[in-house]
PDB file of C-alpha atoms and ligand atoms in Angstrom:
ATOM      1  CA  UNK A  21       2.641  67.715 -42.663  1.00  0.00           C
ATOM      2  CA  UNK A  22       6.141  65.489 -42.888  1.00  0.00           C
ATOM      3  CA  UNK A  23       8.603  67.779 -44.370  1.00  0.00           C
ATOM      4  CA  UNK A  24      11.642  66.416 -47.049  1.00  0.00           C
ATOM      5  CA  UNK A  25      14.557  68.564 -47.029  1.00  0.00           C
ATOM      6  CA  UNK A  26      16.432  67.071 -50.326  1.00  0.00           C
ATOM      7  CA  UNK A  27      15.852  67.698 -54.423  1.00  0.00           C
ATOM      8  CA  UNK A  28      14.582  66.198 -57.539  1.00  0.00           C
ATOM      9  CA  UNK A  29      18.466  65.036 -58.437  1.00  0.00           C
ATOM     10  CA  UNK A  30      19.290  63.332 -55.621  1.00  0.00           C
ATOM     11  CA  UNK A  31      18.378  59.127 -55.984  1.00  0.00           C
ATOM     12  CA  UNK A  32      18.535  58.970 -52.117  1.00  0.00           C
ATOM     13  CA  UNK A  33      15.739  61.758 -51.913  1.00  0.00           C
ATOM     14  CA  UNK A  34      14.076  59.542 -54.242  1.00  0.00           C
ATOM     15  CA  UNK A  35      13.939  56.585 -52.138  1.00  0.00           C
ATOM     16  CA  UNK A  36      11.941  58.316 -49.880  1.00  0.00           C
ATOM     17  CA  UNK A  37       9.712  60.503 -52.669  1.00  0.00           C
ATOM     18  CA  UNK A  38       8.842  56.742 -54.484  1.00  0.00           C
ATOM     19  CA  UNK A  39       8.102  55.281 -51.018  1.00  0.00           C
ATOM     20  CA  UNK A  40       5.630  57.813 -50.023  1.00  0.00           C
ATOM     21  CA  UNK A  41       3.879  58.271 -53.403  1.00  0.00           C
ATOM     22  CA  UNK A  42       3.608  54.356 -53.197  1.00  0.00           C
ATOM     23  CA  UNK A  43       2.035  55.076 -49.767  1.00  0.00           C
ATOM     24  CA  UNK A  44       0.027  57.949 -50.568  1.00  0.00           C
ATOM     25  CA  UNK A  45       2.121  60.142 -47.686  1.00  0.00           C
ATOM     26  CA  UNK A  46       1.674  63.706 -48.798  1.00  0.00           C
ATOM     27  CA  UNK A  47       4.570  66.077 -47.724  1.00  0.00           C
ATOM     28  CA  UNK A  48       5.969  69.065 -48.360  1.00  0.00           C
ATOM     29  CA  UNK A  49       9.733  69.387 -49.646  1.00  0.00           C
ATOM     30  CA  UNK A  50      12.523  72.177 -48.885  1.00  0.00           C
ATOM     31  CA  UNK A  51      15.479  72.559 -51.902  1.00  0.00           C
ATOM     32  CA  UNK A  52      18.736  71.144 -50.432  1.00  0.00           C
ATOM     33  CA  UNK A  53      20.977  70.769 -53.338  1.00  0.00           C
ATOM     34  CA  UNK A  54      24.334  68.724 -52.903  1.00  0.00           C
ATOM     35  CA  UNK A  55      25.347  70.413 -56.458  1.00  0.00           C
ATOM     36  CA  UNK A  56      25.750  73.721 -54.901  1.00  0.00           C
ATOM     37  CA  UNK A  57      26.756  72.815 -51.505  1.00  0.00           C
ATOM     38  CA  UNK A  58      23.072  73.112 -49.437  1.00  0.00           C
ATOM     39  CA  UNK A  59      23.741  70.007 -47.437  1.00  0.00           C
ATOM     40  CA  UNK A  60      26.961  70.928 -45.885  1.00  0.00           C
ATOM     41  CA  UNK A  61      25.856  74.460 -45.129  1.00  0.00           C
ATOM     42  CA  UNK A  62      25.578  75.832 -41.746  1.00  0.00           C
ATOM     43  CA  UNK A  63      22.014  76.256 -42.006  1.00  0.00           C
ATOM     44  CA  UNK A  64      20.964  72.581 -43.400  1.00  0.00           C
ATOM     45  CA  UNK A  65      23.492  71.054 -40.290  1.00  0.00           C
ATOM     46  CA  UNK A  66      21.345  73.064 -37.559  1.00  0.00           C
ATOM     47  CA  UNK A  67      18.791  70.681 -39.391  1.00  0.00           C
ATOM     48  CA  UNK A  68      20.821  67.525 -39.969  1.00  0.00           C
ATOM     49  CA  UNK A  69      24.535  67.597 -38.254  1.00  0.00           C
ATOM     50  CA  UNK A  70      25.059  64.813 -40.810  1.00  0.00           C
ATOM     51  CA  UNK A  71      24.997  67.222 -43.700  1.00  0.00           C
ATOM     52  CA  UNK A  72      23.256  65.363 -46.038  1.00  0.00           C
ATOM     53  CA  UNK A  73      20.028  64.265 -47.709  1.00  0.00           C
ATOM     54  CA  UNK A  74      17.394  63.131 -47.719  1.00  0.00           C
ATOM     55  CA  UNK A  75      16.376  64.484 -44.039  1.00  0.00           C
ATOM     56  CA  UNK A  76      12.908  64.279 -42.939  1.00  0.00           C
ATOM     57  CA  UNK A  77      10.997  66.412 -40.354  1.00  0.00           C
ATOM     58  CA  UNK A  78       8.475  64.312 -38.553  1.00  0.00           C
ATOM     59  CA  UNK A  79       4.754  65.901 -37.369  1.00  0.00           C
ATOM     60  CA  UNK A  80       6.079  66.190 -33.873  1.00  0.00           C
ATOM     61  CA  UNK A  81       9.598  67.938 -35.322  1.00  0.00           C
ATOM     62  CA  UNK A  82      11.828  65.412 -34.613  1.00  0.00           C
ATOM     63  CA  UNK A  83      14.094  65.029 -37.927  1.00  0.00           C
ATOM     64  CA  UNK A  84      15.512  61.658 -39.212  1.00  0.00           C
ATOM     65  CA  UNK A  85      17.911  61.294 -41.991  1.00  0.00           C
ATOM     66  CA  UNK A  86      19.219  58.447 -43.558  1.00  0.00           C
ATOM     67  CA  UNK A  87      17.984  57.183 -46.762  1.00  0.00           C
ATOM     68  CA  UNK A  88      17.551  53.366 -45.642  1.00  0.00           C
ATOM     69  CA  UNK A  89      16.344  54.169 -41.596  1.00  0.00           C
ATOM     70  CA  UNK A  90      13.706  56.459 -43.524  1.00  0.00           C
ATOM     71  CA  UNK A  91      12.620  53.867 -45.671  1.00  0.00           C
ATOM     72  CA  UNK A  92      12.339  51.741 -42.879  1.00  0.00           C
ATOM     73  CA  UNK A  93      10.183  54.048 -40.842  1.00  0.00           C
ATOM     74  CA  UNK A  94       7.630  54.409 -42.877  1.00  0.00           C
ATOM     75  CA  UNK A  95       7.535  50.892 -44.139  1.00  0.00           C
ATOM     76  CA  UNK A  96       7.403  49.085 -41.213  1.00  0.00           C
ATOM     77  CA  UNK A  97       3.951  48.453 -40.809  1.00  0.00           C
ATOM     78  CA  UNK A  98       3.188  48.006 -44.548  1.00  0.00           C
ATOM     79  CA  UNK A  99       3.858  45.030 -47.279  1.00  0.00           C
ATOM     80  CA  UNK A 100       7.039  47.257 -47.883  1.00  0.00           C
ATOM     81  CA  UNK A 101       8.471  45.825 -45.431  1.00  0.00           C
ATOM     82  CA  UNK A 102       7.617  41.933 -43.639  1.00  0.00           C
ATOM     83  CA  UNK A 103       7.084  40.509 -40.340  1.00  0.00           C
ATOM     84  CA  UNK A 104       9.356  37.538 -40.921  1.00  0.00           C
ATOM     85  CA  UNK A 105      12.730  38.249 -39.327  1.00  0.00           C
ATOM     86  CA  UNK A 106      14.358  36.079 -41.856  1.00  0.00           C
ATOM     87  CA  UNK A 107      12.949  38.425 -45.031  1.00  0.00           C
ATOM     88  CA  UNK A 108      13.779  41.095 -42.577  1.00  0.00           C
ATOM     89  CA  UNK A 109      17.593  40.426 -42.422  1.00  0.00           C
ATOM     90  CA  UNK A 110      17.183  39.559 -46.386  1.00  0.00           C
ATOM     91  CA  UNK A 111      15.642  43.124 -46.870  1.00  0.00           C
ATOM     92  CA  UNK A 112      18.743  44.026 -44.604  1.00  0.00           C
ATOM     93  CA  UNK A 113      21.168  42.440 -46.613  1.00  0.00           C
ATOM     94  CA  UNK A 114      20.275  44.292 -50.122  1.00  0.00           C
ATOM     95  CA  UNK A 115      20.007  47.753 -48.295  1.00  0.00           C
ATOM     96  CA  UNK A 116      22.976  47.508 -46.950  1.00  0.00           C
ATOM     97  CA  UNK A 117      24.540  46.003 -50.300  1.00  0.00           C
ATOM     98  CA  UNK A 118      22.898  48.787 -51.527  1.00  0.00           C
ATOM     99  CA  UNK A 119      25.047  51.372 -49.490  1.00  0.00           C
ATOM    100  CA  UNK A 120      28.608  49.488 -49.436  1.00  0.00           C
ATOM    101  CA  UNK A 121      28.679  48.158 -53.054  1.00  0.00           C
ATOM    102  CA  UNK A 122      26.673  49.907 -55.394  1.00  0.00           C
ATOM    103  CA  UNK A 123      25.643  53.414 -54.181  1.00  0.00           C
ATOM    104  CA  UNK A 124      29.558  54.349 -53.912  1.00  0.00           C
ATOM    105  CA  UNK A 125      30.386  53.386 -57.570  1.00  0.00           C
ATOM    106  CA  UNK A 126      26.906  53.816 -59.451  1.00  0.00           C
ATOM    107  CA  UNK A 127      26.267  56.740 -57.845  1.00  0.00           C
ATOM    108  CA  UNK A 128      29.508  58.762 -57.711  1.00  0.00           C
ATOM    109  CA  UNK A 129      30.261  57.935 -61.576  1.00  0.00           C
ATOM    110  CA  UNK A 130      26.616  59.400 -62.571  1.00  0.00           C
ATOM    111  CA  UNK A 131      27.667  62.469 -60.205  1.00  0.00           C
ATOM    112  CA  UNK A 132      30.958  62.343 -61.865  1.00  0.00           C
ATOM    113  CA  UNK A 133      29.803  62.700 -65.421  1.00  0.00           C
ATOM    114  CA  UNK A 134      26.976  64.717 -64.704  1.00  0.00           C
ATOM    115  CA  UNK A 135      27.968  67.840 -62.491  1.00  0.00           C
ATOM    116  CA  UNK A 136      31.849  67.401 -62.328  1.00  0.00           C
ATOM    117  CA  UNK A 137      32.344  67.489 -66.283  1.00  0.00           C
ATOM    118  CA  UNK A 138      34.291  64.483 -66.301  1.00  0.00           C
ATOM    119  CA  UNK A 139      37.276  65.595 -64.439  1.00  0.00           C
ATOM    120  CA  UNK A 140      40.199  64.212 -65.967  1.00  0.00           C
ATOM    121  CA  UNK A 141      41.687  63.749 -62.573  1.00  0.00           C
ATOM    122  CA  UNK A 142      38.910  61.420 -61.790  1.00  0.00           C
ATOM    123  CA  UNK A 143      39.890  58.996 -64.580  1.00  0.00           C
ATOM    124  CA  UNK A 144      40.704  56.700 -62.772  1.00  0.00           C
ATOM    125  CA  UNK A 145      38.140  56.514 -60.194  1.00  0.00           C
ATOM    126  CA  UNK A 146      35.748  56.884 -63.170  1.00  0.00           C
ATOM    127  CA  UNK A 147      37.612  53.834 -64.048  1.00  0.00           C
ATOM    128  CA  UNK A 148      37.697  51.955 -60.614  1.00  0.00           C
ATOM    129  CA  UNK A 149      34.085  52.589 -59.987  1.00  0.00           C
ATOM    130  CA  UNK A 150      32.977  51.249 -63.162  1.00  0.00           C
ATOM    131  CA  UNK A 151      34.400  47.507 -62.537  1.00  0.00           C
ATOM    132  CA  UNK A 152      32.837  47.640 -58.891  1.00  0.00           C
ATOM    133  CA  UNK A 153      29.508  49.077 -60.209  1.00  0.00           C
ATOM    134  CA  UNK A 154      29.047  46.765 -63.025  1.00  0.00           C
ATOM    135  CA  UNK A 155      30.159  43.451 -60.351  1.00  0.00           C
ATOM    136  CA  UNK A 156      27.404  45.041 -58.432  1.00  0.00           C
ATOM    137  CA  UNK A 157      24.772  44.800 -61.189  1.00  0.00           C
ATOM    138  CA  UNK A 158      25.809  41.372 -62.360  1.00  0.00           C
ATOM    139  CA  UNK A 159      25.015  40.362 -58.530  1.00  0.00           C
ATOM    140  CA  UNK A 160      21.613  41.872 -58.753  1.00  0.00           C
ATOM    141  CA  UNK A 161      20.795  40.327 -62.344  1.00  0.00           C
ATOM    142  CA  UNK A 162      21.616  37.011 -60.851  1.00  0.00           C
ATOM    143  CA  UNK A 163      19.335  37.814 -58.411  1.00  0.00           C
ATOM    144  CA  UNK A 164      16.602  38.889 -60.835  1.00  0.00           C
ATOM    145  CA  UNK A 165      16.601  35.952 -63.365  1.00  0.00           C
ATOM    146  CA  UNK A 166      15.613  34.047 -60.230  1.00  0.00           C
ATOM    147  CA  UNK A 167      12.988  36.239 -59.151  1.00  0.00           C
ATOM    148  CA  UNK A 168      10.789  39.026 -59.773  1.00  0.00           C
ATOM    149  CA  UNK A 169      12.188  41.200 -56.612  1.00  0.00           C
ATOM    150  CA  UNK A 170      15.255  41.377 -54.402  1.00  0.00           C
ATOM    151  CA  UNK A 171      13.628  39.506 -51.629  1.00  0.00           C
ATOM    152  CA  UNK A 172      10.384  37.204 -51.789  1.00  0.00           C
ATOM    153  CA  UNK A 173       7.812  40.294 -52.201  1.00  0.00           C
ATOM    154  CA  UNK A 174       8.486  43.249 -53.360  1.00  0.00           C
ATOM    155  CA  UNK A 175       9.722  45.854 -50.544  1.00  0.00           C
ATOM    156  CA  UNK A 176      12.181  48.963 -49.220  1.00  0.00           C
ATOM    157  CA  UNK A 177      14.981  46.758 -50.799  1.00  0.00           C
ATOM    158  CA  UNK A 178      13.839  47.005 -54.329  1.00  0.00           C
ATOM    159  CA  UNK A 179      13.221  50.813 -53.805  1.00  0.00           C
ATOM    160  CA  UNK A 180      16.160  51.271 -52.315  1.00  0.00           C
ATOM    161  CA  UNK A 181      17.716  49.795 -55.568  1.00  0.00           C
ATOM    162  CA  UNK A 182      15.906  51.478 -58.053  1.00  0.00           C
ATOM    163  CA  UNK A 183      17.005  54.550 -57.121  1.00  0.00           C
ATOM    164  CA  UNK A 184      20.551  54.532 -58.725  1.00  0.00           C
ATOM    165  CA  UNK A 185      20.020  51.772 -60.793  1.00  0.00           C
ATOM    166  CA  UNK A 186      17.150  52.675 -63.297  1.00  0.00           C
ATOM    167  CA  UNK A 187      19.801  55.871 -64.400  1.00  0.00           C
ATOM    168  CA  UNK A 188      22.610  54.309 -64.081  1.00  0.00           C
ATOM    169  CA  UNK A 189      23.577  54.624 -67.736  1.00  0.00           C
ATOM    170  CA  UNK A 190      24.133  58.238 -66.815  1.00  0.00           C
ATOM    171  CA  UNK A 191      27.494  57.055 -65.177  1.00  0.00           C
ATOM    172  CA  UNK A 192      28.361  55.321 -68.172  1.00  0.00           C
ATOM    173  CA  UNK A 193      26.971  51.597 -67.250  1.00  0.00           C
ATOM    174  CA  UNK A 194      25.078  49.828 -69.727  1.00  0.00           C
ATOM    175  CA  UNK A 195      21.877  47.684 -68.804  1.00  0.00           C
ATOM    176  CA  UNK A 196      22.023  45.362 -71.739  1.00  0.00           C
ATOM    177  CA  UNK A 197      23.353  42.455 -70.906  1.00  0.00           C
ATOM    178  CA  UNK A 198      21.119  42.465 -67.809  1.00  0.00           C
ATOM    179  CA  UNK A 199      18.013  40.813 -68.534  1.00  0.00           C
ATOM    180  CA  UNK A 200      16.613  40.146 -64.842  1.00  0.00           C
ATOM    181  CA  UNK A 201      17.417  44.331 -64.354  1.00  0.00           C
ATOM    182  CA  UNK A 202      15.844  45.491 -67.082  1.00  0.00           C
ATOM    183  CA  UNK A 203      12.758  42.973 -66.333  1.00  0.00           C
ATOM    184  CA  UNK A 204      12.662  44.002 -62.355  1.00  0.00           C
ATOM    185  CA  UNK A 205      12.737  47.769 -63.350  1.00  0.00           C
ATOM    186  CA  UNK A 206       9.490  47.158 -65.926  1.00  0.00           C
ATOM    187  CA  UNK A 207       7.662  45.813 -63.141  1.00  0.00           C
ATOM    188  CA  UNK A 208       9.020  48.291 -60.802  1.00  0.00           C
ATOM    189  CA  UNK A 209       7.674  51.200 -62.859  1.00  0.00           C
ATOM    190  CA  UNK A 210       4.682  49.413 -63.433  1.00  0.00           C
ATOM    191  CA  UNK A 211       3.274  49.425 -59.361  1.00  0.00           C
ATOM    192  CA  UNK A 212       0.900  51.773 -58.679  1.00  0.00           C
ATOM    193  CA  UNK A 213       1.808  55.080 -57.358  1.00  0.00           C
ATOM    194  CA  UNK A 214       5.107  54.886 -59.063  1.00  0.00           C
ATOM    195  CA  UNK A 215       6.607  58.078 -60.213  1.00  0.00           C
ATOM    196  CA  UNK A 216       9.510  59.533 -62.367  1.00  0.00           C
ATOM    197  CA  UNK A 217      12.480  60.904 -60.759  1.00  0.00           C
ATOM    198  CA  UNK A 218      11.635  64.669 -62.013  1.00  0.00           C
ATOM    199  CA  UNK A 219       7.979  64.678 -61.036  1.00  0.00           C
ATOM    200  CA  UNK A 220       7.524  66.927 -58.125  1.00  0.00           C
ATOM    201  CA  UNK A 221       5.541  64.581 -55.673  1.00  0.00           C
ATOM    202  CA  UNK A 222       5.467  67.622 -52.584  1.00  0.00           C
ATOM    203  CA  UNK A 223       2.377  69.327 -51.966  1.00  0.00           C
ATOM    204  CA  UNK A 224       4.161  72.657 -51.092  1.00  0.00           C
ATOM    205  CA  UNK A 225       7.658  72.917 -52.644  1.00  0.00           C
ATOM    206  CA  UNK A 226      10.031  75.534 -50.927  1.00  0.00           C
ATOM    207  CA  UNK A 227      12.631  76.853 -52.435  1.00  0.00           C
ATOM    208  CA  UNK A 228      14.228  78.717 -49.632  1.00  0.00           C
ATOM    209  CA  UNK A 229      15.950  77.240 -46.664  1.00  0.00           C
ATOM    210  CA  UNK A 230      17.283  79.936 -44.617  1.00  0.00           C
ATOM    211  CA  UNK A 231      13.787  80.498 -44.188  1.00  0.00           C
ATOM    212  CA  UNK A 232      13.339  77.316 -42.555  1.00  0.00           C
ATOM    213  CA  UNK A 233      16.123  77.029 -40.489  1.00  0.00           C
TER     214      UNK A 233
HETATM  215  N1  LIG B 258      23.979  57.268 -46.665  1.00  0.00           N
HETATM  216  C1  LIG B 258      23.225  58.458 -46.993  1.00  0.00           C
HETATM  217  C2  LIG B 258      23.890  59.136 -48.173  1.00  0.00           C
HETATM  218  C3  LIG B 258      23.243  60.463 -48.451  1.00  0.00           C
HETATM  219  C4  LIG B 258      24.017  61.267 -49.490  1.00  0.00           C
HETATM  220  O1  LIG B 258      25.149  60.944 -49.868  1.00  0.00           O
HETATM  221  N2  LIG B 258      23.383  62.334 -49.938  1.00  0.00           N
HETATM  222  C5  LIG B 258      24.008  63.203 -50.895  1.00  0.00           C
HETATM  223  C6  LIG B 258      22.997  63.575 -51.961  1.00  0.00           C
HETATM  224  S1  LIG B 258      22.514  62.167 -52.901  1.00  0.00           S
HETATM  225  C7  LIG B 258      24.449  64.473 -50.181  1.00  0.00           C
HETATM  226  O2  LIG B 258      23.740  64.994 -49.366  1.00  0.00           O
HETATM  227  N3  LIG B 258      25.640  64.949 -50.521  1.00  0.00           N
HETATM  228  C8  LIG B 258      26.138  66.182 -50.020  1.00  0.00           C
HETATM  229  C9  LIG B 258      27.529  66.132 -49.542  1.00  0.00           C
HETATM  230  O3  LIG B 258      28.098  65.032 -49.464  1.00  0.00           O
HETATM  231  O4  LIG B 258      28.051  67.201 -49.227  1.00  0.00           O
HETATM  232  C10 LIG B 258      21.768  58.118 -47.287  1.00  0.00           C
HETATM  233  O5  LIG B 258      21.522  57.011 -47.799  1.00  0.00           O
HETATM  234  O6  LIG B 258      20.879  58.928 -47.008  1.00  0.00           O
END
């Protein structure tokens, strides 16, 4: 069985959880938590030199990390993903928008808030982050008001989205004025197979990774 080193917390871990329940990939998952440091352990980079996650262990034990190659992975022979190298590049284009312009600010103010008690030393990156996170929303919503998904179908792009997006009042940004967001993340939680951040989607949750290592 694929293994998921990563937690319930983390949005990138949840790109992969929401693409598998979508897929009906069963796995089992192994606790990394960035909050107290598991991904830049000694143990966890024996696993992933990268030290972070998500990190996946593959059937034959080779281990991939990387949120969006992940996603591409195991969507790359399914509508998730498209034979068109046009969509392909346009699929492309949001996942890597995803990692340069939203992730960094949406992201890191929702960590902020949530597990750094608001810092005041981080005021103004708090501050900074919130004019480059709401730009990057008001680029998606134009997006949205067009059409009912990043690209022409739905695909790794919009789940690669969700993921910081559909909390993203929890580092202080404020869906309202963004009608085409609000819509997309509707239908998004309306596909089948969808499921909630918190719901445990592994088979065989472990909580201890020395024991893996
Ligand atoms: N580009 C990576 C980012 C992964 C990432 O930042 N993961 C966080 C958890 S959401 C992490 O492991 N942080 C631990 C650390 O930075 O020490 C991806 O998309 O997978």
């Amino acid at each position: 069985m694929l293994t998921l080193y990563g937690n319930l917390e983390s949005g990138n871990v949840y790109k992969v959880r929401l693409l598998w329940s979508f897929l009906g990939i069963e796995h089992r998952r192994v606790e990394v938590n960035q909050v107290t440091g598991g991904p830049s352990s000694a143990a966890f980079r024996r696993i992933n030199p990268m030290g972070k996650v998500p990190a996946v262990k593959l059937v034959d034990g080779r281990i991939l990390s990387e949120s969006g190659a992940i996603l591409f992975y195991f969507a790359r022979s399914t509508g998730f993903w498209s034979p068109d190298p046009w969509v392909q590049a346009q699929i492309l284009r949001w996942m890597f928008f995803e990692q340069y312009s939203h992730e960094p600010a949406i992201a890191v103010n929702r960590y902020i808030r949530r597990f750094m008690n608001e810092d005041p030393g981080l005021a103004g990156k708090l501050e900074e982050n919130q004019k480059r996170g709401l730009f990057a929303l008001s680029v998606m919503d134009q997006q949205l008001l067009r059409q009912d998904w990043l690209t022409e179908s739905v695909s790794i792009a919009d789940i690669a989205l969700y993921a910081y997006t559909h909390n993203c009042n929890e580092g202080g940004f404020d869906l309202g004025g963004f009608n085409g967001i609000r819509r997309w993340l509707s239908r998004f939680e309306a596909m089948h197979g969808y499921v909630p951040q918190h719901e445990e989607t592994s088979a065989e949750p472990v909580s201890d990774l020395a024991a893996e290592a």
